[in-house]
Structure formats: structure tokens, C-alpha cells
mmCIF file of C-alpha atoms in Angstrom:
data_model
loop_
_atom_site.group_PDB
_atom_site.id
_atom_site.type_symbol
_atom_site.label_atom_id
_atom_site.label_comp_id
_atom_site.label_asym_id
_atom_site.label_seq_id
_atom_site.Cartn_x
_atom_site.Cartn_y
_atom_site.Cartn_z
ATOM 1 C CA UNK A 678 14.952 121.013 63.433
ATOM 2 C CA UNK A 679 16.395 124.039 64.905
ATOM 3 C CA UNK A 680 19.920 124.552 66.270
ATOM 4 C CA UNK A 681 18.664 123.952 69.793
ATOM 5 C CA UNK A 682 16.835 120.703 68.900
ATOM 6 C CA UNK A 683 13.299 121.974 68.576
ATOM 7 C CA UNK A 684 11.115 121.817 65.568
ATOM 8 C CA UNK A 685 10.917 125.255 63.807
ATOM 9 C CA UNK A 686 7.370 126.627 64.023
ATOM 10 C CA UNK A 687 7.703 129.071 61.194
ATOM 11 C CA UNK A 688 10.337 128.173 58.644
ATOM 12 C CA UNK A 689 9.011 130.182 55.775
ATOM 13 C CA UNK A 690 10.728 133.480 54.906
ATOM 14 C CA UNK A 691 8.967 136.650 55.826
ATOM 15 C CA UNK A 692 9.753 140.226 54.857
ATOM 16 C CA UNK A 693 10.320 141.206 58.496
ATOM 17 C CA UNK A 694 10.645 139.318 61.750
ATOM 18 C CA UNK A 695 10.335 141.388 64.853
ATOM 19 C CA UNK A 696 11.494 140.013 68.176
ATOM 20 C CA UNK A 697 10.555 141.611 71.525
ATOM 21 C CA UNK A 698 8.140 141.850 74.538
ATOM 22 C CA UNK A 699 4.571 142.970 73.950
ATOM 23 C CA UNK A 700 2.342 143.836 76.884
ATOM 24 C CA UNK A 701 -1.213 144.392 77.587
ATOM 25 C CA UNK A 702 -1.636 148.207 78.145
ATOM 26 C CA UNK A 703 -4.580 149.770 80.109
ATOM 27 C CA UNK A 704 -5.563 153.218 78.899
ATOM 28 C CA UNK A 705 -7.627 155.509 81.198
ATOM 29 C CA UNK A 706 -11.220 156.128 80.571
ATOM 30 C CA UNK A 707 -10.676 159.930 81.468
ATOM 31 C CA UNK A 708 -7.823 162.305 82.260
ATOM 32 C CA UNK A 709 -6.349 162.421 85.666
ATOM 33 C CA UNK A 710 -3.903 160.608 87.982
ATOM 34 C CA UNK A 711 -3.799 156.892 88.066
ATOM 35 C CA UNK A 712 -5.078 157.271 91.584
ATOM 36 C CA UNK A 713 -8.264 158.907 90.373
ATOM 37 C CA UNK A 714 -9.037 157.224 87.200
ATOM 38 C CA UNK A 715 -11.957 154.866 87.844
ATOM 39 C CA UNK A 716 -11.658 152.498 84.883
ATOM 40 C CA UNK A 717 -9.358 151.646 81.929
ATOM 41 C CA UNK A 718 -9.616 150.309 78.416
ATOM 42 C CA UNK A 719 -7.333 147.379 77.255
ATOM 43 C CA UNK A 720 -4.989 147.727 74.443
ATOM 44 C CA UNK A 721 -1.705 146.267 73.373
ATOM 45 C CA UNK A 722 1.691 147.822 73.474
ATOM 46 C CA UNK A 723 5.408 146.947 72.685
ATOM 47 C CA UNK A 724 7.849 148.642 70.406
ATOM 48 C CA UNK A 725 8.616 145.622 68.186
ATOM 49 C CA UNK A 726 5.113 144.334 67.903
ATOM 50 C CA UNK A 727 3.972 147.860 67.059
ATOM 51 C CA UNK A 728 6.368 147.791 64.147
ATOM 52 C CA UNK A 729 5.222 144.470 63.104
ATOM 53 C CA UNK A 730 1.546 145.475 63.180
ATOM 54 C CA UNK A 731 2.111 148.673 61.160
ATOM 55 C CA UNK A 732 4.188 146.579 58.495
ATOM 56 C CA UNK A 733 1.493 144.022 58.243
ATOM 57 C CA UNK A 734 -1.204 146.555 57.802
ATOM 58 C CA UNK A 735 1.045 148.132 55.060
ATOM 59 C CA UNK A 736 0.809 144.759 53.218
ATOM 60 C CA UNK A 737 4.091 143.036 54.191
ATOM 61 C CA UNK A 738 4.656 139.545 55.511
ATOM 62 C CA UNK A 739 5.686 139.902 59.070
ATOM 63 C CA UNK A 740 6.362 137.567 61.939
ATOM 64 C CA UNK A 741 6.428 138.636 65.587
ATOM 65 C CA UNK A 742 8.447 136.405 67.936
ATOM 66 C CA UNK A 743 8.119 136.750 71.682
ATOM 67 C CA UNK A 744 7.157 135.060 74.815
ATOM 68 C CA UNK A 745 3.868 135.454 76.728
ATOM 69 C CA UNK A 746 2.254 133.858 79.831
ATOM 70 C CA UNK A 747 -0.182 130.889 79.508
ATOM 71 C CA UNK A 748 -2.763 133.271 80.711
ATOM 72 C CA UNK A 749 -5.728 135.311 79.458
ATOM 73 C CA UNK A 750 -3.499 138.437 78.773
ATOM 74 C CA UNK A 751 -1.206 136.227 76.654
ATOM 75 C CA UNK A 752 -4.207 134.913 74.668
ATOM 76 C CA UNK A 753 -5.196 138.540 74.133
ATOM 77 C CA UNK A 754 -1.894 139.656 72.874
ATOM 78 C CA UNK A 755 -1.468 136.759 70.495
ATOM 79 C CA UNK A 756 -5.054 137.183 69.035
ATOM 80 C CA UNK A 757 -4.697 140.974 68.832
ATOM 81 C CA UNK A 758 -1.346 141.017 67.090
ATOM 82 C CA UNK A 759 -2.407 138.080 64.771
ATOM 83 C CA UNK A 760 -5.582 140.279 64.063
ATOM 84 C CA UNK A 761 -3.348 142.735 62.218
ATOM 85 C CA UNK A 762 -2.178 140.024 59.842
ATOM 86 C CA UNK A 763 1.057 139.311 61.675
ATOM 87 C CA UNK A 764 2.340 135.659 61.844
ATOM 88 C CA UNK A 765 2.402 134.751 65.527
ATOM 89 C CA UNK A 766 3.181 131.079 65.117
ATOM 90 C CA UNK A 767 6.653 131.331 66.676
ATOM 91 C CA UNK A 768 5.271 133.003 69.760
ATOM 92 C CA UNK A 769 6.220 130.937 73.010
ATOM 93 C CA UNK A 770 3.875 130.455 75.955
ATOM 94 C CA UNK A 771 5.403 130.273 79.403
ATOM 95 C CA UNK A 772 3.353 128.251 82.045
ATOM 96 C CA UNK A 773 5.339 129.626 84.964
ATOM 97 C CA UNK A 774 5.649 133.449 84.250
ATOM 98 C CA UNK A 775 2.956 136.041 83.501
ATOM 99 C CA UNK A 776 2.344 138.347 80.602
ATOM 100 C CA UNK A 777 3.538 141.811 81.314
ATOM 101 C CA UNK A 778 1.058 144.616 81.720
ATOM 102 C CA UNK A 779 1.171 148.379 82.260
ATOM 103 C CA UNK A 780 -1.098 151.346 83.004
ATOM 104 C CA UNK A 781 -0.670 154.888 81.853
ATOM 105 C CA UNK A 782 -2.399 158.212 82.163
ATOM 106 C CA UNK A 783 -4.045 160.011 79.250
ATOM 107 C CA UNK A 784 -1.713 162.999 79.327
ATOM 108 C CA UNK A 785 1.256 163.650 77.009
ATOM 109 C CA UNK A 786 4.214 161.438 77.840
ATOM 110 C CA UNK A 787 6.512 164.488 77.723
ATOM 111 C CA UNK A 788 4.947 166.238 80.658
ATOM 112 C CA UNK A 789 5.681 165.796 84.374
ATOM 113 C CA UNK A 790 1.961 164.900 84.922
ATOM 114 C CA UNK A 791 2.294 161.725 82.845
ATOM 115 C CA UNK A 792 2.389 158.464 84.793
ATOM 116 C CA UNK A 793 3.229 154.915 83.775
ATOM 117 C CA UNK A 794 2.996 151.892 86.011
ATOM 118 C CA UNK A 795 4.769 148.817 84.605
ATOM 119 C CA UNK A 796 4.191 145.261 85.905
ATOM 120 C CA UNK A 797 6.776 143.418 83.803
ATOM 121 C CA UNK A 798 9.268 142.273 86.309
ATOM 122 C CA UNK A 799 9.703 138.446 85.908
ATOM 123 C CA UNK A 800 7.417 138.430 82.958
ATOM 124 C CA UNK A 801 7.414 135.589 80.375
ATOM 125 C CA UNK A 802 9.220 137.854 77.940
ATOM 126 C CA UNK A 803 12.136 138.204 80.366
ATOM 127 C CA UNK A 804 12.740 134.448 79.979
ATOM 128 C CA UNK A 805 13.642 134.831 76.261
ATOM 129 C CA UNK A 806 17.081 133.324 75.658
ATOM 130 C CA UNK A 807 19.133 131.503 73.169
ATOM 131 C CA UNK A 808 17.839 128.232 74.645
ATOM 132 C CA UNK A 809 14.204 129.060 74.982
ATOM 133 C CA UNK A 810 13.572 130.723 71.591
ATOM 134 C CA UNK A 811 13.358 129.326 67.962
ATOM 135 C CA UNK A 812 16.387 130.825 66.339
ATOM 136 C CA UNK A 813 15.518 129.490 62.914
ATOM 137 C CA UNK A 814 12.208 131.368 63.250
ATOM 138 C CA UNK A 815 13.792 134.474 64.441
ATOM 139 C CA UNK A 816 16.300 134.527 61.548
ATOM 140 C CA UNK A 817 13.790 133.614 58.898
ATOM 141 C CA UNK A 818 13.126 137.219 57.538
ATOM 142 C CA UNK A 819 14.691 139.405 55.082
ATOM 143 C CA UNK A 820 15.014 141.908 57.903
ATOM 144 C CA UNK A 821 15.266 141.139 61.643
ATOM 145 C CA UNK A 822 13.969 144.109 63.658
ATOM 146 C CA UNK A 823 15.208 144.396 67.319
ATOM 147 C CA UNK A 824 15.244 147.144 69.934
ATOM 148 C CA UNK A 825 17.187 148.064 73.008
ATOM 149 C CA UNK A 826 14.331 147.331 75.275
ATOM 150 C CA UNK A 827 14.794 143.556 74.937
ATOM 151 C CA UNK A 828 18.439 143.462 76.456
ATOM 152 C CA UNK A 829 17.208 145.365 79.372
ATOM 153 C CA UNK A 830 14.718 142.734 80.436
ATOM 154 C CA UNK A 831 17.126 140.121 81.727
ATOM 155 C CA UNK A 832 20.672 138.863 81.468
ATOM 156 C CA UNK A 833 19.229 136.028 79.254
ATOM 157 C CA UNK A 834 17.598 138.585 76.873
ATOM 158 C CA UNK A 835 20.806 140.399 76.568
ATOM 159 C CA UNK A 836 22.515 137.232 75.654
ATOM 160 C CA UNK A 837 19.954 136.581 73.044
ATOM 161 C CA UNK A 838 20.282 140.126 71.557
ATOM 162 C CA UNK A 839 24.065 139.793 71.463
ATOM 163 C CA UNK A 840 23.737 136.368 69.662
ATOM 164 C CA UNK A 841 21.369 138.024 67.078
ATOM 165 C CA UNK A 842 23.576 141.079 66.549
ATOM 166 C CA UNK A 843 26.790 139.112 66.185
ATOM 167 C CA UNK A 844 28.058 139.649 62.542
ATOM 168 C CA UNK A 845 28.145 136.327 60.827
ATOM 169 C CA UNK A 846 27.617 135.206 57.117
ATOM 170 C CA UNK A 847 23.995 134.626 55.984
ATOM 171 C CA UNK A 848 22.205 136.569 58.620
ATOM 172 C CA UNK A 849 19.284 138.827 57.737
ATOM 173 C CA UNK A 850 19.693 142.454 57.685
ATOM 174 C CA UNK A 851 19.671 143.363 61.267
ATOM 175 C CA UNK A 852 17.657 146.609 62.134
ATOM 176 C CA UNK A 853 18.148 148.045 65.701
ATOM 177 C CA UNK A 854 16.067 150.757 67.298
ATOM 178 C CA UNK A 855 18.031 151.985 70.286
ATOM 179 C CA UNK A 856 14.939 152.769 72.482
ATOM 180 C CA UNK A 857 17.063 153.871 75.446
ATOM 181 C CA UNK A 858 14.784 153.224 78.558
ATOM 182 C CA UNK A 859 16.895 154.491 81.559
ATOM 183 C CA UNK A 860 14.335 153.112 84.099
ATOM 184 C CA UNK A 861 14.562 149.653 82.788
ATOM 185 C CA UNK A 862 18.372 149.643 82.827
ATOM 186 C CA UNK A 863 18.401 151.222 86.357
ATOM 187 C CA UNK A 864 16.720 148.084 87.689
ATOM 188 C CA UNK A 865 18.376 145.582 85.332
ATOM 189 C CA UNK A 866 21.635 144.840 87.286
ATOM 190 C CA UNK A 867 23.205 142.985 84.275
ATOM 191 C CA UNK A 868 25.052 145.768 82.352
ATOM 192 C CA UNK A 869 25.430 149.577 82.010
ATOM 193 C CA UNK A 870 22.615 150.428 79.625
ATOM 194 C CA UNK A 871 24.435 153.123 77.531
ATOM 195 C CA UNK A 872 27.540 150.910 76.985
ATOM 196 C CA UNK A 873 25.436 147.779 76.078
ATOM 197 C CA UNK A 874 23.271 149.725 73.702
ATOM 198 C CA UNK A 875 26.320 151.272 71.906
ATOM 199 C CA UNK A 876 27.812 147.749 71.530
ATOM 200 C CA UNK A 877 24.577 146.220 70.205
ATOM 201 C CA UNK A 878 24.045 149.163 67.717
ATOM 202 C CA UNK A 879 27.639 148.638 66.413
ATOM 203 C CA UNK A 880 26.531 145.025 65.451
ATOM 204 C CA UNK A 881 23.445 146.052 63.471
ATOM 205 C CA UNK A 882 23.190 146.966 59.708
ATOM 206 C CA UNK A 883 20.535 149.665 60.151
ATOM 207 C CA UNK A 884 20.173 151.735 63.298
ATOM 208 C CA UNK A 885 17.412 154.148 64.527
ATOM 209 C CA UNK A 886 18.243 156.572 67.361
ATOM 210 C CA UNK A 887 16.736 159.802 68.578
ATOM 211 C CA UNK A 888 19.187 162.685 68.866
ATOM 212 C CA UNK A 889 17.671 163.160 72.398
ATOM 213 C CA UNK A 890 18.355 159.667 73.521
ATOM 214 C CA UNK A 891 21.878 159.751 72.038
ATOM 215 C CA UNK A 892 22.617 162.824 74.085
ATOM 216 C CA UNK A 893 21.111 161.321 77.223
ATOM 217 C CA UNK A 894 22.777 157.868 76.959
ATOM 218 C CA UNK A 895 26.142 158.685 75.192
ATOM 219 C CA UNK A 896 26.599 162.504 75.628
ATOM 220 C CA UNK A 897 26.544 162.931 71.824
ATOM 221 C CA UNK A 898 25.308 166.220 70.424
ATOM 222 C CA UNK A 899 24.250 166.256 66.856
ATOM 223 C CA UNK A 900 23.743 163.556 64.005
ATOM 224 C CA UNK A 901 27.562 163.915 63.003
ATOM 225 C CA UNK A 902 28.673 162.936 66.544
ATOM 226 C CA UNK A 903 26.441 159.982 66.576
ATOM 227 C CA UNK A 904 27.734 158.793 63.215
ATOM 228 C CA UNK A 905 31.370 159.162 64.542
ATOM 229 C CA UNK A 906 30.433 156.930 67.496
ATOM 230 C CA UNK A 907 28.569 154.443 65.259
ATOM 231 C CA UNK A 908 30.581 153.983 62.050
ATOM 232 C CA UNK A 909 29.856 150.330 61.697
ATOM 233 C CA UNK A 910 26.166 150.244 60.575
ATOM 234 C CA UNK A 911 25.738 150.547 56.809
ATOM 235 C CA UNK A 912 22.773 152.846 57.527
ATOM 236 C CA UNK A 913 22.214 155.071 60.565
ATOM 237 C CA UNK A 914 19.167 157.116 60.971
ATOM 238 C CA UNK A 915 19.244 159.888 63.580
ATOM 239 C CA UNK A 916 15.652 161.060 64.361
ATOM 240 C CA UNK A 917 15.597 164.874 65.274
ATOM 241 C CA UNK A 918 11.885 165.157 66.534
ATOM 242 C CA UNK A 919 10.048 168.081 64.862
ATOM 243 C CA UNK A 920 13.113 169.070 62.850
ATOM 244 C CA UNK A 921 13.253 165.841 60.859
ATOM 245 C CA UNK A 922 15.530 162.913 60.444
ATOM 246 C CA UNK A 923 19.088 162.415 58.956
ATOM 247 C CA UNK A 924 20.434 159.221 57.478
ATOM 248 C CA UNK A 925 24.090 158.354 56.967
ATOM 249 C CA UNK A 926 24.562 155.684 54.340
ATOM 250 C CA UNK A 927 26.814 154.097 51.831
ATOM 251 C CA UNK A 928 30.381 152.753 52.104
ATOM 252 C CA UNK A 929 32.724 155.363 53.500
ATOM 253 C CA UNK A 930 35.317 156.531 50.976
ATOM 254 C CA UNK A 931 39.057 157.192 51.498
ATOM 255 C CA UNK A 932 38.222 160.438 53.442
ATOM 256 C CA UNK A 933 35.880 158.392 55.869
ATOM 257 C CA UNK A 934 32.869 160.390 54.691
ATOM 258 C CA UNK A 935 29.639 158.682 53.613
ATOM 259 C CA UNK A 936 26.483 159.973 52.044
ATOM 260 C CA UNK A 937 24.152 162.119 54.240
ATOM 261 C CA UNK A 938 20.375 162.635 53.515
ATOM 262 C CA UNK A 939 18.163 164.816 55.685
ATOM 263 C CA UNK A 940 14.489 165.234 55.379
ATOM 264 C CA UNK A 941 12.379 167.686 57.371
ATOM 265 C CA UNK A 942 9.469 166.483 59.463
ATOM 266 C CA UNK A 943 5.954 167.129 58.471
ATOM 267 C CA UNK A 944 3.654 169.616 60.032
ATOM 268 C CA UNK A 945 1.217 167.474 61.942
ATOM 269 C CA UNK A 946 -2.019 168.281 63.896
ATOM 270 C CA UNK A 947 -1.004 165.961 66.844
ATOM 271 C CA UNK A 948 -3.822 164.023 68.652
ATOM 272 C CA UNK A 949 -1.452 161.933 70.863
ATOM 273 C CA UNK A 950 2.402 161.764 70.891
ATOM 274 C CA UNK A 951 2.552 158.055 71.199
ATOM 275 C CA UNK A 952 3.745 155.322 68.837
ATOM 276 C CA UNK A 953 5.466 157.727 66.406
ATOM 277 C CA UNK A 954 8.937 156.249 66.768
ATOM 278 C CA UNK A 955 7.805 152.800 66.103
ATOM 279 C CA UNK A 956 5.707 153.892 63.079
ATOM 280 C CA UNK A 957 8.700 155.842 61.706
ATOM 281 C CA UNK A 958 10.802 152.691 61.877
ATOM 282 C CA UNK A 959 7.970 150.681 60.133
ATOM 283 C CA UNK A 960 7.739 153.195 57.267
ATOM 284 C CA UNK A 961 11.398 153.361 56.721
ATOM 285 C CA UNK A 962 11.677 149.510 56.788
ATOM 286 C CA UNK A 963 8.667 149.225 54.392
ATOM 287 C CA UNK A 964 10.346 151.480 51.886
ATOM 288 C CA UNK A 965 13.704 149.593 52.484
ATOM 289 C CA UNK A 966 12.051 146.416 51.429
ATOM 290 C CA UNK A 967 10.935 148.094 48.270
ATOM 291 C CA UNK A 968 14.540 149.282 47.608
ATOM 292 C CA UNK A 969 13.453 152.986 47.524
ATOM 293 C CA UNK A 970 15.915 155.769 47.675
ATOM 294 C CA UNK A 971 17.073 156.879 51.117
ATOM 295 C CA UNK A 972 15.198 160.123 50.832
ATOM 296 C CA UNK A 973 11.902 158.296 50.134
ATOM 297 C CA UNK A 974 12.638 155.888 52.919
ATOM 298 C CA UNK A 975 12.852 158.845 55.378
ATOM 299 C CA UNK A 976 9.707 160.331 53.980
ATOM 300 C CA UNK A 977 7.803 157.164 54.293
ATOM 301 C CA UNK A 978 9.064 157.079 57.897
ATOM 302 C CA UNK A 979 7.654 160.589 58.536
ATOM 303 C CA UNK A 980 4.362 159.655 56.849
ATOM 304 C CA UNK A 981 3.869 156.658 58.982
ATOM 305 C CA UNK A 982 4.746 158.713 62.159
ATOM 306 C CA UNK A 983 2.093 161.243 61.068
ATOM 307 C CA UNK A 984 -0.469 158.514 60.832
ATOM 308 C CA UNK A 985 0.394 157.474 64.434
ATOM 309 C CA UNK A 986 0.419 161.031 65.785
ATOM 310 C CA UNK A 987 -2.998 161.731 64.416
ATOM 311 C CA UNK A 988 -4.856 158.996 66.330
ATOM 312 C CA UNK A 989 -5.251 158.548 70.010
ATOM 313 C CA UNK A 990 -3.394 155.177 70.436
ATOM 314 C CA UNK A 991 -0.159 153.706 69.506
ATOM 315 C CA UNK A 992 -1.399 151.993 66.245
ATOM 316 C CA UNK A 993 -3.053 153.687 63.354
ATOM 317 C CA UNK A 994 -4.187 152.472 59.905
ATOM 318 C CA UNK A 995 -1.469 153.415 57.569
ATOM 319 C CA UNK A 996 -2.083 155.291 54.276
ATOM 320 C CA UNK A 997 -2.667 153.245 51.196
ATOM 321 C CA UNK A 998 0.740 152.583 49.402
ATOM 322 C CA UNK A 999 -0.084 154.638 46.317
ATOM 323 C CA UNK A 1000 -1.141 157.480 48.473
ATOM 324 C CA UNK A 1001 1.891 157.374 50.537
ATOM 325 C CA UNK A 1002 4.108 157.118 47.297
ATOM 326 C CA UNK A 1003 2.405 160.214 45.846
ATOM 327 C CA UNK A 1004 3.181 162.212 48.920
ATOM 328 C CA UNK A 1005 6.790 160.907 49.237
ATOM 329 C CA UNK A 1006 7.359 161.979 45.563
ATOM 330 C CA UNK A 1007 6.382 165.567 46.179
ATOM 331 C CA UNK A 1008 9.151 168.236 45.426
ATOM 332 C CA UNK A 1009 10.643 169.841 48.423
ATOM 333 C CA UNK A 1010 8.407 172.881 48.476
ATOM 334 C CA UNK A 1011 5.253 170.712 48.353
ATOM 335 C CA UNK A 1012 6.528 168.477 50.988
ATOM 336 C CA UNK A 1013 7.365 171.430 53.220
ATOM 337 C CA UNK A 1014 3.703 172.756 52.774
ATOM 338 C CA UNK A 1015 2.065 169.483 53.858
ATOM 339 C CA UNK A 1016 0.063 169.769 56.976
ATOM 340 C CA UNK A 1017 -1.577 166.362 58.023
ATOM 341 C CA UNK A 1018 -4.438 166.153 60.587
ATOM 342 C CA UNK A 1019 -6.763 163.507 61.815
ATOM 343 C CA UNK A 1020 -8.236 161.346 59.029
ATOM 344 C CA UNK A 1021 -5.527 162.170 56.555
ATOM 345 C CA UNK A 1022 -4.733 158.644 55.697
ATOM 346 C CA UNK A 1023 -8.197 158.408 54.133
ATOM 347 C CA UNK A 1024 -7.756 161.474 52.058
ATOM 348 C CA UNK A 1025 -6.475 159.456 49.195
ATOM 349 C CA UNK A 1026 -10.054 158.290 48.470
ATOM 350 C CA UNK A 1027 -11.352 161.876 48.009
ATOM 351 C CA UNK A 1028 -11.941 162.906 44.341
ATOM 352 C CA UNK A 1029 -9.736 166.042 44.712
ATOM 353 C CA UNK A 1030 -6.772 163.715 45.700
ATOM 354 C CA UNK A 1031 -7.151 161.361 42.955
ATOM 355 C CA UNK A 1032 -6.050 164.092 40.486
ATOM 356 C CA UNK A 1033 -2.577 163.560 41.856
ATOM 357 C CA UNK A 1034 -2.293 167.185 42.686
ATOM 358 C CA UNK A 1035 -3.452 166.791 46.408
ATOM 359 C CA UNK A 1036 -6.656 167.513 48.179
ATOM 360 C CA UNK A 1037 -7.214 170.907 49.925
ATOM 361 C CA UNK A 1038 -8.024 168.947 53.066
ATOM 362 C CA UNK A 1039 -4.536 167.394 53.055
ATOM 363 C CA UNK A 1040 -2.115 169.923 51.676
ATOM 364 C CA UNK A 1041 -2.382 173.170 53.412
ATOM 365 C CA UNK A 1042 0.260 175.892 54.008
ATOM 366 C CA UNK A 1043 0.681 176.167 57.750
#
């Protein structure tokens, strides 16, 4: 039995449990304004479920815990996420609330022309709470992955996230991706987003945050300023876009300083700038589960992000583990000369790459 009197649906231990809202996303059949696009293709979207799918595709045991409507869209989400090899047994169905959906244009999200229309208010996921979710299933992983999107959905979701980030003995390693979404918090009415996200991040063991969102949310400029505001997490990863990523790790010494590891981003022929942040987190978590050095964890994050950037959608087939390991082990000069384009995750199957020296199709000086 669970703490709230319910039978646990998934008591076995997974490598990672990811909790959060997943939605059905509708992608335009052609470029243009939402008002002009005549038809859309259906896909799935959700920061935490994206991480779960990438990790499962990379060979880890992963559980996604969420709440969807007792409707066709809920059926599709559960089936699609389960199709990646993710355990979806702990997903709850809500007979009274719908599954969230959203529509977006085909353009780059960074441009003013990009449009997104969300239909998630009052969704089944917004009813996630300490009382409606299986806490045993949520805590049944070596790592529990959360994001700052969930607490913005409702006061109950915020309460659940606070419960899961409370420091207590025996909890799994808590991973928290800040994922600051100002629009969600603007309509939330149950807390000031930046303050809440800082509070929750301080309760996590591993935190991912972009330097741009740290600047927008907290007025912090640069990785060192972020670390000064977030000294509690054992490991803090500050993503710096095309520049790279910096990790602060290890127990601070008498001087208050901890270890700092920076890894430059790869040169990537970008197809679509979507899903890279979730893929980076998945790559870093995968390497963390394998207890790799922090430099290699950052490199695996960059490699997974490159896989997402070189396909049209949010989710990409990750490189084979031995292929990724060979690239992550390159010296700094070779790492800096890598340029990855569409199809690069399959390059490990080419005869030139099996030599261990890298194929011409994959390693090019930009």
C-alpha cells in the first residue's frame, strides 16, 4: 500500500522516474501562420516525458508518472510514450478533466513569427497532487526527474513538487530542470514564478538551468552568479547555448569554492531548434547513472542535444552507446572539430567510423 492508502502500481525500482505533464502536440503540415495552416500532424510533447523517452531509447529503465484524461488523446499519449519503452503503469486517468493539447507553427521558436496555442487550463495534469498521485511509484527510481513546468500548472501541482523536493533521508537523487515559462506563471495565480523556482531548485540534488532563463527569472548574469544563488545542489549545470555548459560540483571546501567543469558545445547543422534542452538533460542523466566523470556527463548531454537538433521533431533516436562513448572520449582538439549533421547518430555503423578514428561524414573541421 502507498502512504495515501492506494495500491502502488509500479513498486519495482527504475533507473529514472520522470513526473510531469505530457500533451498531444499538433505540428503544421506547412510553414505559415496558425490562421493559414490547413492541417496538422499529431505528435507528443512534454519536457519530462521527452527526457523519459530519450533515456528509454538509450537503454535505461524509465518510468513516466503523469495524469491524462480518460479520452482518446490520453490513450494516444500513454501508447506513444510506452512505445519508446517507458513504463507507464503509474499514469493516472482523470474522468473529469481533459488531456492537454497544443498547436505550434513550423518556424524557429526563437523568432517573433513563431506561434504556440496551448489548451491546457484545467487539464488532467493540473490535478496532480500529493493526494491524487502514487508517491511510492514516483519515488521508486534511482533518480527522480522534475521540472519547473509542473509547479506552474496549479497550486496542487506546486504542493506536490514541494513535497518531492523536500530534503529527507532515503529519497532518490532529485534532478530539477528549471524550465522557466513566464507565460504559465503569469496566469498561475498561486505564486511568483521566479521565487518559487529558486526555492524548488534549492531542494534538488542536481539542477539544470539555462543562463538566459537565470538572467530573465533571477537577474543573474553568468554561471558563477547562478552558483552563488544556488549553493545547495550537489551538482549545478548552467547551459550556455551555443557556447557550451558549465557544471559546479563537489562539496565546497573551507574557501567555499567547488569544482568547475566547462565543456564547449558542438558545431551542429541544425534542422529544428526544439527538444535540445530535454535531450541534454537525458544525456547528462544517462552518464550520471553510469557514474562517468562530470566532463563526460556534459559531453553526453551535448551529444544527445545534437541528436535532437538534427531532426525535425522534439524526439530523436539517440546514438548507440559505444558510438557516443567514443565521441565523448575524444581529446579537446578533436571534440572542438566535430560537426554533426542529419543522420549523424547512424554514422557509427559506417566502416570508416568502426576504426575508432571517426568517419569523414562525422568529423569535419567547420
